[in-house]
Amino acid sequence: MASRADRATPSLLDPPTLQTAIVAEVALLRRIDRIYSYRVPPELAERISPGVRVRVPFGRNDKPVDAYCLGVSESEWKSTLKPILEPIDAAPLLSGKMIELGRWLATYYAAPLGRTLDLMIPAAVKRGAGVRHLRVARWIDPAIEIDALKGKQKALARIIREATAPLPVDDACRDADCTGAVAKTLEKKNLIAIESIEAPSAGATR
């Protein structure tokens, strides 16, 4: 006789169930004239919007593929719907009117929509619109003194310790006239904490 836990565990043979959540329509950057639907994970909901490039799993092997988000809505989806992996851009590259124009061009020229949209954006804009990872440093304990440090370590420690907010590691090292290796040494001594944060690239659209 099956236990309660066994009965509650979904079987591979069970039909997919319908759920209500945020779903995005995307056009893949491939020679495919079709629009696909992907589930938007809750933690990405604020970062996925029309005109943003996204990375999605595609095919039997779930190979990561880039695509343009065409629209986002709350609708029913089957439990087998794949989730978006991540946004590529910090802000939309395409406006609603540009997406409409891209749809018209793709239909008129019988071209894949994703590639049509991609051709509408200058390469320099795409390069500058991504999300970059910025390494920042903060002083761990204000009670710790830096008198025992010498040279570059002391100079860098003073800059980071006196900052009112986490500082980009590269900027702090430049002000202290030292290399990143000095920051790494302070981190190993448990004097500073270095972490990576996401920040829009300088060329990102607003």
Short mmCIF file of C-alpha atoms in Angstrom, two decimals:
data_model
loop_
_atom_site.label_atom_id
_atom_site.label_comp_id
_atom_site.label_asym_id
_atom_site.label_seq_id
_atom_site.Cartn_x
_atom_site.Cartn_y
_atom_site.Cartn_z
CA MET A 1 0.00 0.00 0.00
CA ALA A 2 1.42 3.39 -1.01
CA SER A 3 2.23 5.84 1.75
CA ARG A 4 0.79 9.35 1.90
CA ALA A 5 4.16 10.77 0.80
CA ASP A 6 4.18 8.47 -2.23
CA ARG A 7 0.70 9.58 -3.23
CA ALA A 8 1.64 13.26 -2.88
CA THR A 9 4.75 12.97 -5.07
CA PRO A 10 3.98 13.89 -8.71
CA SER A 11 4.61 11.11 -11.19
CA LEU A 12 6.36 11.64 -14.50
CA LEU A 13 3.18 10.31 -16.07
CA ASP A 14 0.99 12.95 -14.40
CA PRO A 15 -0.39 15.54 -16.86
CA PRO A 16 1.04 19.08 -16.47
CA THR A 17 -1.07 21.30 -14.24
CA LEU A 18 -2.19 24.85 -14.98
CA GLN A 19 -0.87 27.66 -12.81
CA THR A 20 -1.17 31.44 -12.89
CA ALA A 21 2.05 33.44 -12.99
CA ILE A 22 4.00 36.00 -15.01
CA VAL A 23 4.76 34.80 -18.53
CA ALA A 24 6.98 36.50 -21.12
CA GLU A 25 6.77 36.19 -24.89
CA VAL A 26 10.18 36.18 -26.53
CA ALA A 27 11.69 36.12 -30.01
CA LEU A 28 14.85 34.05 -30.21
CA LEU A 29 17.99 35.35 -31.91
CA ARG A 30 17.86 32.41 -34.29
CA ARG A 31 16.53 31.60 -37.74
CA ILE A 32 13.20 30.62 -36.23
CA ASP A 33 9.99 32.39 -37.22
CA ARG A 34 8.10 31.67 -34.02
CA ILE A 35 7.37 33.33 -30.69
CA TYR A 36 7.98 31.35 -27.49
CA SER A 37 6.57 31.70 -23.99
CA TYR A 38 8.74 31.46 -20.87
CA ARG A 39 7.92 31.70 -17.20
CA VAL A 40 9.34 34.73 -15.35
CA PRO A 41 10.76 33.70 -11.94
CA PRO A 42 9.52 35.98 -9.12
CA GLU A 43 13.05 37.18 -8.33
CA LEU A 44 13.43 38.45 -11.93
CA ALA A 45 9.97 40.00 -12.31
CA GLU A 46 11.16 43.60 -11.84
CA ARG A 47 13.98 43.19 -14.37
CA ILE A 48 12.08 41.59 -17.25
CA SER A 49 10.16 43.98 -19.51
CA PRO A 50 9.45 44.42 -23.24
CA GLY A 51 12.57 45.39 -25.18
CA VAL A 52 15.05 43.73 -22.81
CA ARG A 53 17.25 40.93 -24.06
CA VAL A 54 16.97 37.77 -22.01
CA ARG A 55 18.73 34.41 -21.87
CA VAL A 56 16.46 31.36 -22.05
CA PRO A 57 16.89 27.57 -22.15
CA PHE A 58 16.06 26.17 -25.58
CA GLY A 59 15.80 22.71 -27.09
CA ARG A 60 16.06 19.28 -25.56
CA ASN A 61 19.38 20.08 -23.92
CA ASP A 62 18.17 23.48 -22.59
CA LYS A 63 21.02 25.27 -24.33
CA PRO A 64 21.14 28.96 -23.27
CA VAL A 65 19.94 31.18 -26.14
CA ASP A 66 19.53 34.96 -26.29
CA ALA A 67 16.14 36.46 -27.14
CA TYR A 68 14.17 39.71 -27.07
CA CYS A 69 11.28 40.06 -24.65
CA LEU A 70 8.18 41.16 -26.60
CA GLY A 71 5.70 41.36 -23.77
CA VAL A 72 4.96 40.31 -20.21
CA SER A 73 1.60 39.35 -18.76
CA GLU A 74 0.05 37.39 -15.94
CA SER A 75 -1.58 34.33 -17.43
CA GLU A 76 -2.08 30.60 -17.07
CA TRP A 77 0.81 28.33 -17.93
CA LYS A 78 1.53 24.64 -17.73
CA SER A 79 3.91 23.41 -15.06
CA THR A 80 6.28 22.32 -17.83
CA LEU A 81 6.87 25.90 -19.02
CA LYS A 82 10.60 26.71 -18.82
CA PRO A 83 11.84 29.72 -16.80
CA ILE A 84 13.89 32.64 -18.10
CA LEU A 85 17.50 32.22 -16.96
CA GLU A 86 18.51 35.88 -16.66
CA PRO A 87 18.14 39.36 -18.20
CA ILE A 88 21.05 40.53 -20.34
CA ASP A 89 20.31 44.26 -20.25
CA ALA A 90 19.86 46.66 -17.38
CA ALA A 91 17.22 48.60 -19.35
CA PRO A 92 15.08 48.00 -22.48
CA LEU A 93 16.84 48.46 -25.81
CA LEU A 94 13.57 48.62 -27.75
CA SER A 95 10.47 50.73 -27.21
CA GLY A 96 6.97 49.43 -27.85
CA LYS A 97 6.85 51.26 -31.20
CA MET A 98 10.18 49.74 -32.24
CA ILE A 99 8.88 46.26 -31.43
CA GLU A 100 5.76 46.95 -33.53
CA LEU A 101 7.95 48.15 -36.40
CA GLY A 102 10.11 45.06 -36.07
CA ARG A 103 7.04 42.83 -36.26
CA TRP A 104 5.92 44.60 -39.45
CA LEU A 105 9.36 44.31 -41.05
CA ALA A 106 9.67 40.64 -40.12
CA THR A 107 6.27 39.90 -41.66
CA TYR A 108 6.91 41.97 -44.79
CA TYR A 109 10.31 40.42 -45.49
CA ALA A 110 9.43 36.95 -44.13
CA ALA A 111 12.36 37.21 -41.73
CA PRO A 112 12.82 35.85 -38.18
CA LEU A 113 11.52 38.44 -35.71
CA GLY A 114 14.37 38.09 -33.21
CA ARG A 115 17.06 38.77 -35.79
CA THR A 116 15.03 41.59 -37.31
CA LEU A 117 14.81 43.33 -33.94
CA ASP A 118 18.52 42.77 -33.37
CA LEU A 119 19.39 44.51 -36.65
CA MET A 120 17.47 47.61 -35.51
CA ILE A 121 19.91 48.28 -32.67
CA PRO A 122 23.47 49.58 -33.27
CA ALA A 123 26.17 47.20 -32.09
CA ALA A 124 27.69 49.90 -29.86
CA VAL A 125 24.38 50.26 -28.01
CA LYS A 126 24.12 46.51 -27.41
CA ARG A 127 27.68 46.37 -26.10
CA GLY A 128 27.04 49.20 -23.65
CA ALA A 129 23.63 48.11 -22.39
CA GLY A 130 24.55 44.98 -20.50
CA VAL A 131 24.84 44.41 -16.79
CA ARG A 132 28.39 44.50 -15.47
CA HIS A 133 29.64 43.16 -12.17
CA LEU A 134 31.37 45.69 -9.94
CA ARG A 135 33.67 44.63 -7.09
CA VAL A 136 33.20 46.81 -4.00
CA ALA A 137 35.00 46.80 -0.65
CA ARG A 138 33.85 47.78 2.83
CA TRP A 139 35.60 47.96 6.20
CA ILE A 140 34.41 45.10 8.41
CA ASP A 141 34.81 46.48 11.95
CA PRO A 142 35.16 50.22 12.75
CA ALA A 143 36.83 49.28 16.05
CA ILE A 144 39.81 47.74 14.28
CA GLU A 145 42.78 50.11 14.04
CA ILE A 146 45.13 50.32 11.08
CA ASP A 147 48.27 51.47 12.90
CA ALA A 148 49.90 48.05 12.57
CA LEU A 149 49.67 48.21 8.78
CA LYS A 150 52.37 49.75 6.63
CA GLY A 151 52.81 51.25 3.19
CA LYS A 152 50.20 50.54 0.53
CA GLN A 153 48.14 48.36 2.85
CA LYS A 154 47.77 51.19 5.35
CA ALA A 155 46.92 53.72 2.63
CA LEU A 156 44.24 51.50 1.11
CA ALA A 157 42.85 50.52 4.50
CA ARG A 158 42.46 54.17 5.49
CA ILE A 159 40.55 55.00 2.29
CA ILE A 160 38.14 52.10 2.69
CA ARG A 161 37.73 52.58 6.45
CA GLU A 162 36.87 56.27 6.13
CA ALA A 163 34.36 55.74 3.31
CA THR A 164 30.69 56.15 4.21
CA ALA A 165 29.63 53.46 1.71
CA PRO A 166 31.23 50.47 -0.04
CA LEU A 167 33.85 51.63 -2.54
CA PRO A 168 34.63 50.15 -5.97
CA VAL A 169 37.86 48.22 -5.47
CA ASP A 170 39.48 49.64 -8.60
CA ASP A 171 38.75 53.23 -7.52
CA ALA A 172 40.07 52.68 -4.01
CA CYS A 173 43.26 51.05 -5.31
CA ARG A 174 43.80 53.89 -7.74
CA ASP A 175 43.47 56.47 -4.96
CA ALA A 176 45.92 54.48 -2.82
CA ASP A 177 48.30 54.01 -5.77
CA CYS A 178 48.31 50.23 -5.36
CA THR A 179 47.17 47.09 -7.15
CA GLY A 180 44.26 44.75 -6.51
CA ALA A 181 46.66 42.37 -4.79
CA VAL A 182 46.84 44.77 -1.84
CA ALA A 183 43.05 44.68 -1.49
CA LYS A 184 43.18 40.90 -1.63
CA THR A 185 45.72 40.89 1.21
CA LEU A 186 43.47 43.07 3.38
CA GLU A 187 40.59 40.71 2.65
CA LYS A 188 42.67 37.70 3.74
CA LYS A 189 43.47 39.54 6.98
CA ASN A 190 39.69 39.91 7.54
CA LEU A 191 39.98 43.69 7.54
CA ILE A 192 37.76 44.32 4.53
CA ALA A 193 34.98 42.45 2.75
CA ILE A 194 34.92 42.38 -1.05
CA GLU A 195 31.73 41.50 -2.87
CA SER A 196 30.43 41.67 -6.43
CA ILE A 197 27.33 43.71 -7.24
CA GLU A 198 25.43 44.24 -10.49
CA ALA A 199 25.62 47.70 -11.99
CA PRO A 200 24.41 49.07 -15.35
CA SER A 201 27.16 49.65 -17.89
CA ALA A 202 28.05 53.23 -18.67
CA GLY A 203 26.29 53.06 -22.02
CA ALA A 204 23.04 51.58 -20.76
CA THR A 205 19.85 53.31 -21.85
CA ARG A 206 17.54 54.77 -19.28
#
